[in-house]
Tab-separated table of C-alpha atoms in Angstrom:
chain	number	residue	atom	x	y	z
A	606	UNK	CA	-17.552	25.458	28.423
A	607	UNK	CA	-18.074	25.507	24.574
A	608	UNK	CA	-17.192	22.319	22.894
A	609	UNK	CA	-13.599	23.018	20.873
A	610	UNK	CA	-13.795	22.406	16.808
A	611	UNK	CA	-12.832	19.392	14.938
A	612	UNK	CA	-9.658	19.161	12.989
A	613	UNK	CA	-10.153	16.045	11.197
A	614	UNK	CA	-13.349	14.368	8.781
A	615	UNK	CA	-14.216	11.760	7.000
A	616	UNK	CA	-16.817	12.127	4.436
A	617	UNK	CA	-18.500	8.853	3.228
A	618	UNK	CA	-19.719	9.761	-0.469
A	619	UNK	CA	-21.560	7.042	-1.561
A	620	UNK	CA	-22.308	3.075	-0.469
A	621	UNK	CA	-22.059	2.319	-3.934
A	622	UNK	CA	-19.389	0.316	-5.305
A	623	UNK	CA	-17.846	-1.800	-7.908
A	624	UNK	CA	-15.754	-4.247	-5.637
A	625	UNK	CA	-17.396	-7.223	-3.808
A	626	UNK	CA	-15.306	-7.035	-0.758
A	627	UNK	CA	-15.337	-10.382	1.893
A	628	UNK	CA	-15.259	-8.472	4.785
A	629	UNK	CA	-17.695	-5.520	3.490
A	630	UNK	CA	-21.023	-5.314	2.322
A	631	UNK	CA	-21.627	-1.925	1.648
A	632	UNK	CA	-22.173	-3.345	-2.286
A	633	UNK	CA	-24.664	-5.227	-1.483
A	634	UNK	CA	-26.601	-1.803	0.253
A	635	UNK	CA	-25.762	0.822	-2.402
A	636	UNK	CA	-26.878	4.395	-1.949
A	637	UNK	CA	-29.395	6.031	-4.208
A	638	UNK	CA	-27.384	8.577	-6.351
A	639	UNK	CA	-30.518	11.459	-6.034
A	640	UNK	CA	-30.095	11.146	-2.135
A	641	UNK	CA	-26.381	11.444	-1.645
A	642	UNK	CA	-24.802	14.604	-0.572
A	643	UNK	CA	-23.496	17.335	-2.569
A	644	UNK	CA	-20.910	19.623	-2.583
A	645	UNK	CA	-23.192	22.299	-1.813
A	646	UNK	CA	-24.153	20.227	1.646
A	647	UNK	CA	-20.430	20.497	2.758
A	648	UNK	CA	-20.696	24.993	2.755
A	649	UNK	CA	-21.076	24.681	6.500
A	650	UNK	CA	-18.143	22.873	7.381
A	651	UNK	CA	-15.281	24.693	10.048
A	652	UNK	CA	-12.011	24.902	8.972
A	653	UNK	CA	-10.285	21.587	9.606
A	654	UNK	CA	-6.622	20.174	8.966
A	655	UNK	CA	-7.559	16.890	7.356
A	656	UNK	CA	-10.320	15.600	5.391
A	657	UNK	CA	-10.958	11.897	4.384
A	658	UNK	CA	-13.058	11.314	1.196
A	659	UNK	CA	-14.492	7.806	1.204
A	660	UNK	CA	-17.106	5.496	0.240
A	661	UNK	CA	-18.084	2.772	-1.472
A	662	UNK	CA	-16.184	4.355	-4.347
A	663	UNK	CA	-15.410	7.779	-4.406
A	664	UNK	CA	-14.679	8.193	-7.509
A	665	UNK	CA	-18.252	6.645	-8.916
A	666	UNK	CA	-19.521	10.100	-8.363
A	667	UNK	CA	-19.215	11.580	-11.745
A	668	UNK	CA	-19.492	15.072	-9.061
A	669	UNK	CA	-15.935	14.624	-7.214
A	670	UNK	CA	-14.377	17.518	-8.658
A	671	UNK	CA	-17.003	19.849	-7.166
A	672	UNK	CA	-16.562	18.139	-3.890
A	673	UNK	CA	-12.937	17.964	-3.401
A	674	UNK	CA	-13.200	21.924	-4.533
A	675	UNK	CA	-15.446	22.613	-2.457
A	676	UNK	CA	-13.575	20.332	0.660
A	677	UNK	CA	-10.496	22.593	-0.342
A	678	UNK	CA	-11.879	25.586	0.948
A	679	UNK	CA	-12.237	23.864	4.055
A	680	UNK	CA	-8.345	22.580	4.688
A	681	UNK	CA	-5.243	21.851	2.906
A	682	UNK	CA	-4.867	18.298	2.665
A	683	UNK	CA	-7.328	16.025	1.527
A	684	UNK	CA	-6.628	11.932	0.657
A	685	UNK	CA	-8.940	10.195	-1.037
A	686	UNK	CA	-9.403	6.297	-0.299
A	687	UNK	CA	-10.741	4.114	-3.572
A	688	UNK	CA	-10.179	0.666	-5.303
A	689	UNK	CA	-8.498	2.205	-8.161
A	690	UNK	CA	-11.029	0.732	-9.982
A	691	UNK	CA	-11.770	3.214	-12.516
A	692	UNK	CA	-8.615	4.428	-12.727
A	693	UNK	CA	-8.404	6.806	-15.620
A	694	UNK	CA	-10.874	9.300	-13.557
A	695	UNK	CA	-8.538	9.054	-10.630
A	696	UNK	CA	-5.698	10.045	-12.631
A	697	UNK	CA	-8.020	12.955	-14.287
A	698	UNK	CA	-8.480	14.116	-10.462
A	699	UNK	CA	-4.961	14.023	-9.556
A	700	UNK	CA	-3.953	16.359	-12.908
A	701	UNK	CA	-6.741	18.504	-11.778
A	702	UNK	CA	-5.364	18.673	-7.808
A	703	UNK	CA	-1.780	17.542	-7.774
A	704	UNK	CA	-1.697	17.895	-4.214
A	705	UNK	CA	-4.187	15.594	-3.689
A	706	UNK	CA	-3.733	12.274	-1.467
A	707	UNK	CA	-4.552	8.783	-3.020
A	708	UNK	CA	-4.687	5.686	-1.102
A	709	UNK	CA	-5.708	2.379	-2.699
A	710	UNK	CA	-7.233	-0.154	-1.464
A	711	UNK	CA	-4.892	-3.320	-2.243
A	712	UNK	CA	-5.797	-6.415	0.499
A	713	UNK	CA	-2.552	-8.786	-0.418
A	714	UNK	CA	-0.529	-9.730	-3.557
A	715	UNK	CA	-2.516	-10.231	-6.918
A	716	UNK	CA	-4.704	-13.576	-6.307
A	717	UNK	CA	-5.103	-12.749	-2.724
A	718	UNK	CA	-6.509	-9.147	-3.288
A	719	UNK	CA	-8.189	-10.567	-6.045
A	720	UNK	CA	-9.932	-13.200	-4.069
A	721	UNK	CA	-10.363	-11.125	-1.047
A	722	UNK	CA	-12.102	-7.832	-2.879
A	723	UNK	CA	-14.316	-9.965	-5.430
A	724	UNK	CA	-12.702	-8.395	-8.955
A	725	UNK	CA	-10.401	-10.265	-10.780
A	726	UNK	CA	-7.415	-7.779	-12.109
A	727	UNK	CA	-8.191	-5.172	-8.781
A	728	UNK	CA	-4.732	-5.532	-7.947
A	729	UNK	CA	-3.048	-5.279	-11.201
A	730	UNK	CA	-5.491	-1.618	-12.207
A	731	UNK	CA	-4.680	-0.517	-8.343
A	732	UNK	CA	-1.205	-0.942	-8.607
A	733	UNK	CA	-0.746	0.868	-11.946
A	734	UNK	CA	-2.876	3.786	-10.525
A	735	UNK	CA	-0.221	3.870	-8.207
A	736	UNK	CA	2.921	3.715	-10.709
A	737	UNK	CA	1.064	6.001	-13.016
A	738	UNK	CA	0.457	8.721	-10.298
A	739	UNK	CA	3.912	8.263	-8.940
A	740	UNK	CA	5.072	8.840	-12.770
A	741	UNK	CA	3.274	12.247	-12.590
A	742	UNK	CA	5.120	13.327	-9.416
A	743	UNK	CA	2.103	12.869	-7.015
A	744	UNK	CA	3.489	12.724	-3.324
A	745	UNK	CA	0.775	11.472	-1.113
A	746	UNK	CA	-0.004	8.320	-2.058
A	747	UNK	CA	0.205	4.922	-1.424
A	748	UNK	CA	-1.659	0.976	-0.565
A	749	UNK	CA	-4.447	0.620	2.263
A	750	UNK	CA	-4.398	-2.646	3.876
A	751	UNK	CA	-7.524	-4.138	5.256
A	752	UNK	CA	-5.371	-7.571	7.877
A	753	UNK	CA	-7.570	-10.278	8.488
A	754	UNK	CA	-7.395	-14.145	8.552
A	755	UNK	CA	-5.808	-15.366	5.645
A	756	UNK	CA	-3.543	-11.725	4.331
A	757	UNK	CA	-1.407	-11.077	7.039
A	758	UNK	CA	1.871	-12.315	5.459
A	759	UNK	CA	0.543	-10.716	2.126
A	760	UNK	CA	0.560	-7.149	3.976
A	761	UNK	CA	4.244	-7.662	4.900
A	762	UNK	CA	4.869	-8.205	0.889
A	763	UNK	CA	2.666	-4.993	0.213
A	764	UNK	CA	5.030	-3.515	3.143
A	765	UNK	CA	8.028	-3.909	1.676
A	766	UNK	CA	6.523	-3.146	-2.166
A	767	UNK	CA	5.467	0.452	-0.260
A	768	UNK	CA	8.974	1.177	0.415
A	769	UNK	CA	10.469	0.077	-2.363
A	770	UNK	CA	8.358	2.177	-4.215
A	771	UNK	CA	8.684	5.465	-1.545
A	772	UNK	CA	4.978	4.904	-0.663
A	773	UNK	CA	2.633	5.267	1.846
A	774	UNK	CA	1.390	2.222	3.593
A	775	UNK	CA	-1.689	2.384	6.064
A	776	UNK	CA	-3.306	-0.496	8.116
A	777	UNK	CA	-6.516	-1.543	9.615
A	778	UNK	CA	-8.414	-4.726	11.079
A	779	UNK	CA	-11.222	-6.455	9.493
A	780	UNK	CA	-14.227	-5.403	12.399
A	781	UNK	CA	-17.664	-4.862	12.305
A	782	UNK	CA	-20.041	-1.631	12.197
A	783	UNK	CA	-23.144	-0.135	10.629
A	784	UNK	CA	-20.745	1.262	7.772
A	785	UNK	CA	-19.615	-1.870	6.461
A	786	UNK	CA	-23.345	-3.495	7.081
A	787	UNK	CA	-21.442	-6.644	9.179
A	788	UNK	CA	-21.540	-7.913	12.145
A	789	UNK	CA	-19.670	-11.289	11.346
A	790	UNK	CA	-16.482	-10.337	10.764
A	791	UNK	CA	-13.677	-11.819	13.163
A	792	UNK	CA	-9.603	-12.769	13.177
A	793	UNK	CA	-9.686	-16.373	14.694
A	794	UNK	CA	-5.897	-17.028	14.439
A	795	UNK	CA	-5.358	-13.920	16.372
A	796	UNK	CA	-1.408	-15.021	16.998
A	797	UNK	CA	-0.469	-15.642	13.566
A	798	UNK	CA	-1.896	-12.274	12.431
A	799	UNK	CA	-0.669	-10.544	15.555
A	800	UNK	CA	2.704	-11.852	14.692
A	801	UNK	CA	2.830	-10.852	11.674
A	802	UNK	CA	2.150	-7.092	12.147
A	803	UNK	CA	4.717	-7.432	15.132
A	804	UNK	CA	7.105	-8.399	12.157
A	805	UNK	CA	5.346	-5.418	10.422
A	806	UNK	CA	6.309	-2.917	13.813
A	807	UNK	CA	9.942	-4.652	14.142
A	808	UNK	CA	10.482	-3.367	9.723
A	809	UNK	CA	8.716	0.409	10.583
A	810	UNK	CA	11.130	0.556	13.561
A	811	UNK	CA	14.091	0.012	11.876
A	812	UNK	CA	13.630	2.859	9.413
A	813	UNK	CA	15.359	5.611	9.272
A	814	UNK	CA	11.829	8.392	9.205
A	815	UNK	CA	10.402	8.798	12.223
A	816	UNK	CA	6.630	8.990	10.807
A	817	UNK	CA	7.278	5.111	10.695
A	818	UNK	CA	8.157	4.501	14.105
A	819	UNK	CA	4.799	6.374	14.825
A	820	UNK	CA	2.869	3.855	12.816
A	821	UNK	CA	4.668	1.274	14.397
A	822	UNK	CA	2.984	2.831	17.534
A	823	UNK	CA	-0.405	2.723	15.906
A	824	UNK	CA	0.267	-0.899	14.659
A	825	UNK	CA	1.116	-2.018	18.232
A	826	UNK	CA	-2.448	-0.610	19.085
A	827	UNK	CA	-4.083	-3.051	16.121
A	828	UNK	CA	-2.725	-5.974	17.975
A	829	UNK	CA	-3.988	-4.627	21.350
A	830	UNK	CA	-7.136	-4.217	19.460
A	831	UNK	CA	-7.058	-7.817	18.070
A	832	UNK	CA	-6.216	-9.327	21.087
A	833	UNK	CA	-9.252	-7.302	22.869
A	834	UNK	CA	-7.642	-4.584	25.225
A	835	UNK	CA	-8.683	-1.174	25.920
A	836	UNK	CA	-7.370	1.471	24.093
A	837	UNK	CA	-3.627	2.646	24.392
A	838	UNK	CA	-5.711	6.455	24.151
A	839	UNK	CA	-8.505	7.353	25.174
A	840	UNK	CA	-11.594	7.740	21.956
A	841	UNK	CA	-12.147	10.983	21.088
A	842	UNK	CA	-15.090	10.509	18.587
A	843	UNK	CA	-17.202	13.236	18.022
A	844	UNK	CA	-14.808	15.908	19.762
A	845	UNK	CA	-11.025	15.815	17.542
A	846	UNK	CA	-13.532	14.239	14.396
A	847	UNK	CA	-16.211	13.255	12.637
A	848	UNK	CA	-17.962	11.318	9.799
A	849	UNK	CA	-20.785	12.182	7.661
A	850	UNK	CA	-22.706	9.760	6.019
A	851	UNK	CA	-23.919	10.287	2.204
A	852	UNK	CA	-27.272	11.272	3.563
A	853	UNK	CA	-26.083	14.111	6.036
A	854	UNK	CA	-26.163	12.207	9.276
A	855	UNK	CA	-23.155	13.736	11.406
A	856	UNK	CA	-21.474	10.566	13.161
A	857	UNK	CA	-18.863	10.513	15.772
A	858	UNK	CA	-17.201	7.614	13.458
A	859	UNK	CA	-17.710	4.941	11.761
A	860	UNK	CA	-17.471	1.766	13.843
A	861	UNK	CA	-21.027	2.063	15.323
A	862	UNK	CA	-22.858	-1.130	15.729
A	863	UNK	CA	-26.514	-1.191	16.185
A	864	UNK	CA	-26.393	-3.847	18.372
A	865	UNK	CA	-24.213	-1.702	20.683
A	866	UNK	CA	-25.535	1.677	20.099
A	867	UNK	CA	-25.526	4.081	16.872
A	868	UNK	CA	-26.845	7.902	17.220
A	869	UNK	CA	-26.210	10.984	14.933
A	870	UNK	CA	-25.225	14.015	16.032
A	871	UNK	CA	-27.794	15.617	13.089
A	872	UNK	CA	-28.113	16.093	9.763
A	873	UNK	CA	-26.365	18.804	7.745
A	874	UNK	CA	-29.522	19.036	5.439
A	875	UNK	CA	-31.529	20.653	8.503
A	876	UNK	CA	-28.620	22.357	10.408
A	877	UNK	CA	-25.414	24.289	9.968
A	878	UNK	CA	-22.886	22.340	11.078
A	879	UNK	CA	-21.710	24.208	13.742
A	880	UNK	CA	-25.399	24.343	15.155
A	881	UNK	CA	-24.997	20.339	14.888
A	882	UNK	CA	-21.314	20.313	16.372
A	883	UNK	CA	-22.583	22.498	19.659
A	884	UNK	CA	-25.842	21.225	20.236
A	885	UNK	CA	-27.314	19.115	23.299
A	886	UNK	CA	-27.734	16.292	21.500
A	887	UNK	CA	-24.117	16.189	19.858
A	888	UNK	CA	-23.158	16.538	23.872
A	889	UNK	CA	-25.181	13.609	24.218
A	890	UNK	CA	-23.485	11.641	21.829
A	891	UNK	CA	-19.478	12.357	22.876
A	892	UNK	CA	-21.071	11.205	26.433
A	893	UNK	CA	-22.157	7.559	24.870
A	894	UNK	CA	-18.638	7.449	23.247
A	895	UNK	CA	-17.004	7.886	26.599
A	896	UNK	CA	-18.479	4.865	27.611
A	897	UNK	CA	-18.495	2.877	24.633
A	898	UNK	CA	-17.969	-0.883	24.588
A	899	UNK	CA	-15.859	-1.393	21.151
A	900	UNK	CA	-12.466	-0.230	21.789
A	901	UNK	CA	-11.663	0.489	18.405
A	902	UNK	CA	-8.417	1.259	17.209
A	903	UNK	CA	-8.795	3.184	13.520
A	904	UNK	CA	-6.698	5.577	11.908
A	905	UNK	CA	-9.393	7.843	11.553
A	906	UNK	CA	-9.865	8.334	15.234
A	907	UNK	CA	-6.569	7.177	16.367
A	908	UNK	CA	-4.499	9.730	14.267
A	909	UNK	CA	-5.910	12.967	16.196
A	910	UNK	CA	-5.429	11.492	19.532
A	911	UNK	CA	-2.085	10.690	19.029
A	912	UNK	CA	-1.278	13.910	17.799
A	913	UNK	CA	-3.001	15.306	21.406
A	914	UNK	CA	-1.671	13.037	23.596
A	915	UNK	CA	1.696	13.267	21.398
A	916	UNK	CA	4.065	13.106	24.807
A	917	UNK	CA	3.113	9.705	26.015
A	918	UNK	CA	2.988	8.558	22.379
A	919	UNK	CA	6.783	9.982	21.415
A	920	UNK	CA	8.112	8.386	24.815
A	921	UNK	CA	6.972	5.134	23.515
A	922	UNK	CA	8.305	5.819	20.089
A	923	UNK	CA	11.888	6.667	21.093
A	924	UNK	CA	12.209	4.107	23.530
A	925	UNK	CA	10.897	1.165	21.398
A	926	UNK	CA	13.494	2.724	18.396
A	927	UNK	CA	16.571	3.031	21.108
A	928	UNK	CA	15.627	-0.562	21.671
A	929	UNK	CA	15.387	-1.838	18.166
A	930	UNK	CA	18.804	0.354	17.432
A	931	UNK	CA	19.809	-2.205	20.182
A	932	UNK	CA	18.630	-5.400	18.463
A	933	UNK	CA	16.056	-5.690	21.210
A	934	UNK	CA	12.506	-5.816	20.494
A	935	UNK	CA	9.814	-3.970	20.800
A	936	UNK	CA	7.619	-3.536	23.527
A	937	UNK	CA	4.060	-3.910	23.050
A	938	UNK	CA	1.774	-2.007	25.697
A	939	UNK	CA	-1.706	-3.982	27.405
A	940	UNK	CA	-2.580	-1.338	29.226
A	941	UNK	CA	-4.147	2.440	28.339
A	942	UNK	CA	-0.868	5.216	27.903
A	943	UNK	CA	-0.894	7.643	31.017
């Protein structure tokens, strides 16, 4: 039986980048412009329904413009995640593709992002990204929030800034893998932070659209993740998505550790990708992510599997809303969703 297509990439354009981020060192390993990939490498790719432009910095490639056209020929939504950092090119981008999605990095309130991503003034250039693309009627945008030890309580701040402002507001956990070059990062007050996105799934559940009471779901699954259970879904890396690195390589995702295991599925330089996607040594690969170690729990390979496995997600959903409609709250799953 053939292997199905993807529906969902992420493209990682570049390790170079102007923030010095704590709990990332891809500055400190920045790509060589001549090697990264072009538009022109991206011809092959399948039709898909969602593609993630990342980085480093995105938008340090003086080329985006000829990659997000070229991505656009490839699916109709595309977000792009950056610092904000040089902010009039993302606003050049967005007046270029108004349909484009933004999402900024922004790790607490102004000294604590500040701190936390190594640029003073970060917050205050990220933030008026975001006003100034909200002021020219841009729709998909909104913060990314990186939780570790010491900007939980700052994310419920950004939370409630995101709503105010009728934005978007995604999560993750500080973790470790080849993309971010560590393999020290760690929560160590696991019930403080854990608490505080439980405050975070108790505010998404008590909203009135239901696309928050499904990120309440996948903010349940952080927790699980911090406190070190299995999955709530199974990992489909490599089968529902992908990642491609800025030199070709065709990755299952991106929260490979060396120390664990890392393999490619192949390199879009050499092959097609569709030659890469159906080849023995892709098959290879989805069998070492069956049986990976890391449990990870990240949008980009958490989003597609909820939207598969969409029944036992949905019966969580509208029980755990029924229950905070009841002033009960929530409950948080241990153990995998059957």
């Amino acid at each position: 039986m053939s292997q199905s297509l993807p529906t969902d990439a992420s493209i990682i354009l570049t390790y170079r980048c102007p923030m010095r981020c704590r709990m990332c060192n891809i500055w400190q390993n920045p790509t060589d412009r001549q090697e990264e990939i072009k538009a022109s490498d991206l011809r092959s790719l399948p039709r898909l329904k969602f593609i993630n432009l990342t980085g480093g910095e995105p938008f340090i490639r003086e080329d985006l413009a000829e990659i997000v056209e070229e991505c656009y020929r490839h699916t109709d939504r595309i977000v792009i995640s950056t610092s904000g950092w040089y902010d009039e090119r993302v606003t050049a981008l967005a007046e270029r593709y108004p349909k484009i999605g933004i999402r900024i990095s922004i790790e607490g309130l102004s000294s604590k992002n500040d701190e936390l991503r190594g640029r003073d003034g970060g917050f205050d250039k990220g933030l008026k990204v975001l006003l100034r693309l909200r002021e020219m009627g841009l729709k998909d945008i909104g913060f990314g929030c990186t939780v570790g030890n010491t900007n939980s309580a700052d994310m419920l701040s950004l939370y409630r800034l995101s709503r105010e402002l009728g934005m978007e507001f995604a999560t993750a956990a500080i973790h470790n893998s080849f993309y971010f070059h560590k393999d020290d990062n760690s929560i160590a007050d696991k019930a403080r932070v854990c608490g505080d996105i439980e405050k975070l799934i108790d505010m998404q559940l008590d909203e009135r659209h239901p696309k928050s009471w499904f990120r309440a779901f996948f903010n349940m699954g952080l927790i699980n993740y911090i406190e070190g259970g299995r999955r709530l879904l199974p990992c489909e890396a490599g089968s529902t998505n992908f990642f491609i690195d800025p030199w070709g390589e065709v990755y299952p995702c991106n929260g490979m550790e060396p120390k664990h295991w890392q393999m490619s599925m192949g390199n879009i330089h050499s092959d097609t990708f569709m030659d890469i996607w159906h080849s023995s040594r892709a098959e290879e690969v989805r069998r070492k992510v069956r049986s990976c170690p890391k449990n990870c729990w990240m949008v980009g390979t958490v989003s597609p599997v909820m939207k598969k496995y969409i029944v036992p997600t949905a019966r969580w959903v509208v029980s755990n809303k029924l229950r905070a409609m009841a002033g009960k709250k929530p409950i948080l799953l241990k153990t995998p969703l059957k």
